[in-house]
mmCIF file of C-alpha atoms in Angstrom:
data_model
loop_
_atom_site.group_PDB
_atom_site.id
_atom_site.type_symbol
_atom_site.label_atom_id
_atom_site.label_comp_id
_atom_site.label_asym_id
_atom_site.label_seq_id
_atom_site.Cartn_x
_atom_site.Cartn_y
_atom_site.Cartn_z
ATOM 1 C CA MET U 1 -37.775 15.604 20.737
ATOM 2 C CA LYS U 2 -36.572 13.384 17.903
ATOM 3 C CA LEU U 3 -33.052 14.754 18.379
ATOM 4 C CA ALA U 4 -33.124 13.918 22.097
ATOM 5 C CA GLY U 5 -34.232 10.355 21.328
ATOM 6 C CA PHE U 6 -31.519 9.978 18.695
ATOM 7 C CA LEU U 7 -28.824 11.250 21.069
ATOM 8 C CA LEU U 8 -30.051 8.924 23.823
ATOM 9 C CA SER U 9 -29.917 5.966 21.415
ATOM 10 C CA CYS U 10 -26.388 6.902 20.363
ATOM 11 C CA SER U 11 -25.202 7.200 23.949
ATOM 12 C CA LEU U 12 -26.724 3.815 24.846
ATOM 13 C CA LEU U 13 -25.009 2.182 21.865
ATOM 14 C CA ALA U 14 -21.708 3.840 22.765
ATOM 15 C CA GLY U 15 -22.043 2.522 26.310
ATOM 16 C CA CYS U 16 -22.568 -1.010 25.031
ATOM 17 C CA ALA U 17 -19.605 -0.746 22.680
ATOM 18 C CA SER U 18 -17.239 0.132 25.520
ATOM 19 C CA SER U 19 -17.427 -3.346 27.074
ATOM 20 C CA PRO U 20 -14.379 -5.419 26.092
ATOM 21 C CA VAL U 21 -14.898 -7.923 23.298
ATOM 22 C CA ILE U 22 -13.632 -11.401 24.211
ATOM 23 C CA HIS U 23 -12.266 -13.956 21.751
ATOM 24 C CA VAL U 24 -11.113 -17.406 22.857
ATOM 25 C CA GLN U 25 -9.383 -20.042 20.742
ATOM 26 C CA ARG U 26 -8.483 -23.570 21.718
ATOM 27 C CA ASP U 27 -6.488 -26.198 19.862
ATOM 28 C CA PRO U 28 -9.146 -28.854 19.237
ATOM 29 C CA THR U 29 -6.534 -31.614 18.931
ATOM 30 C CA VAL U 30 -5.252 -31.118 22.479
ATOM 31 C CA ASP U 31 -6.578 -33.250 25.338
ATOM 32 C CA PHE U 32 -6.733 -30.915 28.338
ATOM 33 C CA GLY U 33 -7.262 -33.994 30.518
ATOM 34 C CA GLN U 34 -3.483 -34.358 30.763
ATOM 35 C CA TYR U 35 -2.907 -30.973 32.439
ATOM 36 C CA ARG U 36 -3.175 -30.066 36.130
ATOM 37 C CA THR U 37 -0.563 -27.408 36.893
ATOM 38 C CA PHE U 38 0.443 -23.993 35.557
ATOM 39 C CA ALA U 39 3.169 -21.363 35.904
ATOM 40 C CA TRP U 40 3.512 -17.830 34.539
ATOM 41 C CA LYS U 41 6.315 -17.576 31.979
ATOM 42 C CA GLN U 42 5.556 -13.897 31.263
ATOM 43 C CA LEU U 43 3.296 -11.589 33.237
ATOM 44 C CA PRO U 44 1.257 -9.065 31.227
ATOM 45 C CA PRO U 45 3.531 -5.992 30.790
ATOM 46 C CA MET U 46 1.266 -3.252 32.171
ATOM 47 C CA ARG U 47 2.328 0.249 33.189
ATOM 48 C CA ASN U 48 0.252 0.056 36.340
ATOM 49 C CA PRO U 49 1.812 -2.637 38.576
ATOM 50 C CA LEU U 50 -1.260 -2.760 40.813
ATOM 51 C CA LEU U 51 -3.539 -3.513 37.868
ATOM 52 C CA ARG U 52 -1.078 -6.157 36.639
ATOM 53 C CA GLN U 53 -1.126 -7.816 40.086
ATOM 54 C CA ARG U 54 -4.938 -7.830 40.100
ATOM 55 C CA VAL U 55 -5.138 -9.293 36.572
ATOM 56 C CA VAL U 56 -2.612 -12.030 37.436
ATOM 57 C CA SER U 57 -4.450 -12.784 40.695
ATOM 58 C CA ALA U 58 -7.782 -12.921 38.829
ATOM 59 C CA VAL U 59 -6.365 -15.372 36.263
ATOM 60 C CA ASP U 60 -4.841 -17.481 39.042
ATOM 61 C CA ALA U 61 -8.150 -17.502 40.937
ATOM 62 C CA ARG U 62 -10.129 -18.550 37.835
ATOM 63 C CA LEU U 63 -7.696 -21.412 37.169
ATOM 64 C CA VAL U 64 -7.649 -22.565 40.803
ATOM 65 C CA ALA U 65 -11.469 -22.535 40.810
ATOM 66 C CA LYS U 66 -11.318 -24.954 37.875
ATOM 67 C CA GLY U 67 -8.979 -27.303 39.754
ATOM 68 C CA TRP U 68 -5.638 -26.069 38.400
ATOM 69 C CA ARG U 69 -2.636 -25.620 40.712
ATOM 70 C CA ALA U 70 0.122 -22.977 40.496
ATOM 71 C CA VAL U 71 3.611 -24.487 40.680
ATOM 72 C CA PRO U 72 7.215 -23.475 39.855
ATOM 73 C CA ASP U 73 8.222 -23.542 36.161
ATOM 74 C CA ALA U 74 10.011 -26.881 36.376
ATOM 75 C CA GLN U 75 6.846 -28.639 37.624
ATOM 76 C CA ALA U 76 4.282 -26.924 35.361
ATOM 77 C CA ASP U 77 2.187 -28.764 32.784
ATOM 78 C CA VAL U 78 1.366 -25.473 31.032
ATOM 79 C CA PHE U 79 2.913 -22.002 30.840
ATOM 80 C CA LEU U 80 0.899 -18.778 30.823
ATOM 81 C CA VAL U 81 2.147 -15.832 28.759
ATOM 82 C CA GLY U 82 0.479 -12.433 28.999
ATOM 83 C CA ASN U 83 0.772 -9.495 26.610
ATOM 84 C CA VAL U 84 -0.812 -6.055 26.501
ATOM 85 C CA SER U 85 -0.951 -3.449 23.756
ATOM 86 C CA THR U 86 -2.689 -0.117 23.273
ATOM 87 C CA ARG U 87 -3.372 2.082 20.267
ATOM 88 C CA GLU U 88 -5.248 5.289 19.668
ATOM 89 C CA ASP U 89 -8.413 5.510 17.589
ATOM 90 C CA ALA U 90 -9.527 8.943 16.366
ATOM 91 C CA THR U 91 -13.024 9.796 15.142
ATOM 92 C CA LEU U 92 -14.441 12.990 13.727
ATOM 93 C CA ASN U 93 -18.078 13.831 14.444
ATOM 94 C CA TYR U 94 -19.933 16.488 12.475
ATOM 95 C CA PHE U 95 -23.004 18.124 13.977
ATOM 96 C CA TYR U 96 -25.218 20.384 11.839
ATOM 97 C CA GLN U 97 -27.526 22.979 13.271
ATOM 98 C CA ASP U 98 -30.000 25.024 11.253
ATOM 99 C CA THR U 99 -29.393 23.319 7.904
ATOM 100 C CA GLY U 100 -31.464 25.898 6.080
ATOM 101 C CA TRP U 101 -33.898 23.401 4.610
ATOM 102 C CA ASP U 102 -37.122 25.305 4.188
ATOM 103 C CA GLY U 103 -39.729 22.893 2.940
ATOM 104 C CA TRP U 104 -39.284 22.562 -0.848
ATOM 105 C CA HIS U 105 -36.117 24.611 -1.290
ATOM 106 C CA TRP U 106 -32.949 25.661 0.412
ATOM 107 C CA GLY U 107 -33.121 28.971 2.214
ATOM 108 C CA ALA U 108 -30.559 31.755 2.118
ATOM 109 C CA HIS U 109 -28.668 30.124 4.988
ATOM 110 C CA ALA U 110 -28.370 26.735 3.271
ATOM 111 C CA LEU U 111 -25.047 25.764 4.813
ATOM 112 C CA GLY U 112 -26.206 26.406 8.343
ATOM 113 C CA MET U 113 -23.926 26.039 11.338
ATOM 114 C CA GLN U 114 -21.747 23.066 11.989
ATOM 115 C CA ARG U 115 -19.657 21.829 14.861
ATOM 116 C CA ILE U 116 -16.799 19.388 14.443
ATOM 117 C CA GLU U 117 -15.668 17.242 17.327
ATOM 118 C CA LEU U 118 -12.448 15.202 17.400
ATOM 119 C CA ARG U 119 -12.499 12.266 19.795
ATOM 120 C CA VAL U 120 -9.371 10.237 20.497
ATOM 121 C CA LEU U 121 -9.809 6.994 22.404
ATOM 122 C CA ARG U 122 -7.276 4.412 23.501
ATOM 123 C CA ILE U 123 -8.009 0.824 22.590
ATOM 124 C CA GLY U 124 -6.395 -1.775 24.809
ATOM 125 C CA THR U 125 -5.794 -5.447 24.134
ATOM 126 C CA LEU U 126 -5.006 -8.112 26.727
ATOM 127 C CA VAL U 127 -3.751 -11.425 25.292
ATOM 128 C CA LEU U 128 -3.296 -14.518 27.443
ATOM 129 C CA ASP U 129 -1.699 -17.555 25.827
ATOM 130 C CA VAL U 130 -1.371 -21.036 27.299
ATOM 131 C CA PHE U 131 1.450 -23.293 26.092
ATOM 132 C CA ASP U 132 2.159 -26.954 26.742
ATOM 133 C CA ALA U 133 5.249 -26.759 28.988
ATOM 134 C CA ARG U 134 6.839 -29.875 27.502
ATOM 135 C CA THR U 135 6.348 -29.172 23.765
ATOM 136 C CA LEU U 136 5.942 -25.354 23.962
ATOM 137 C CA ARG U 137 2.980 -25.716 21.639
ATOM 138 C CA ALA U 138 0.189 -23.116 21.930
ATOM 139 C CA ILE U 139 -2.978 -24.802 23.189
ATOM 140 C CA TRP U 140 -5.291 -21.910 24.195
ATOM 141 C CA ARG U 141 -5.570 -18.159 23.621
ATOM 142 C CA GLY U 142 -7.829 -15.553 25.163
ATOM 143 C CA VAL U 143 -8.039 -11.989 23.840
ATOM 144 C CA ALA U 144 -9.924 -9.089 25.405
ATOM 145 C CA GLN U 145 -10.109 -5.827 23.457
ATOM 146 C CA GLY U 146 -11.952 -2.610 24.191
ATOM 147 C CA TYR U 147 -11.745 1.099 24.871
ATOM 148 C CA VAL U 148 -9.535 1.962 27.840
ATOM 149 C CA PRO U 149 -11.542 3.995 30.379
ATOM 150 C CA ASP U 150 -10.057 7.154 31.906
ATOM 151 C CA SER U 151 -10.978 6.114 35.439
ATOM 152 C CA GLU U 152 -8.619 3.708 37.233
ATOM 153 C CA ALA U 153 -11.611 2.147 39.005
ATOM 154 C CA ARG U 154 -13.321 1.400 35.658
ATOM 155 C CA LYS U 155 -10.060 0.048 34.201
ATOM 156 C CA ASP U 156 -9.842 -2.321 37.142
ATOM 157 C CA SER U 157 -13.474 -3.465 37.035
ATOM 158 C CA GLU U 158 -13.461 -3.956 33.245
ATOM 159 C CA ALA U 159 -10.187 -5.902 33.382
ATOM 160 C CA MET U 160 -11.596 -8.190 36.096
ATOM 161 C CA ALA U 161 -14.814 -8.715 34.127
ATOM 162 C CA ALA U 162 -12.794 -9.454 30.965
ATOM 163 C CA VAL U 163 -10.683 -12.097 32.746
ATOM 164 C CA GLN U 164 -13.801 -13.699 34.209
ATOM 165 C CA ARG U 165 -15.515 -13.862 30.797
ATOM 166 C CA MET U 166 -12.305 -15.047 29.110
ATOM 167 C CA PHE U 167 -11.938 -18.028 31.450
ATOM 168 C CA ARG U 168 -15.652 -18.865 31.749
ATOM 169 C CA ASP U 169 -15.342 -21.958 29.515
ATOM 170 C CA PHE U 170 -11.692 -22.748 30.211
ATOM 171 C CA PRO U 171 -11.254 -26.524 30.652
ATOM 172 C CA GLU U 172 -11.212 -28.051 34.102
ATOM 173 C CA ALA U 173 -7.883 -29.457 35.313
ATOM 174 C CA ALA U 174 -7.288 -33.182 35.045
ATOM 175 C CA ARG U 175 -8.175 -35.165 38.125
ATOM 176 C CA GLU U 176 -5.342 -36.398 40.320
ATOM 177 C CA PRO U 177 -4.512 -40.049 39.582
#
C-alpha cells in the first residue's frame, strides 16, 4: 500500500512538472506608454507550420486584447522576434524488488531484483523578444520552457496556455493621442 501511495505521489509530481515554466523580463527603464503598434520581424521557426500559425495568432490576439495594433514593419513601434529550441533530457530510473532485507540482517538474496528504465524526453523552449523598432533595443522577453508532449493536441494546448500566461502582465498599448 505504501508503494502505491509513493507511485501515485510521484506521478502527480511528474504531471505538475510537465507544465511549461514561464519567465518574463522587462526593461524597467522603458516607458511602454510610447508604444501602440507591432510587427513580426521573425516568426518562431517551428517544424509544424500549423502550430506556428496558432502561436503567432495567439500572440497577436493577446496583444490586440491589450490595445496593440498589428501594422507593416515600416509603421511598427516594436518588433516581435520568436525563437524555438529543443533538446533531449535522459534519466535513468532504478527500481528494486525483493531487496533481501530480512529484519536485522541481509538474507541470502541480498541484491534482489532490479529493473532499470531509460526515459528520454524532449524539452522545448519558446522565446519571444520585443524590440523598440526605432532603436532596436530589447525591451521585453518572454520564455516558456517545458517537456514537449507526444500528442499534437497537447502540444497545441500547452503552447496556447504558455502564450496566455506569458502575456498575462504584458503592458497595455499607449492610448491614441
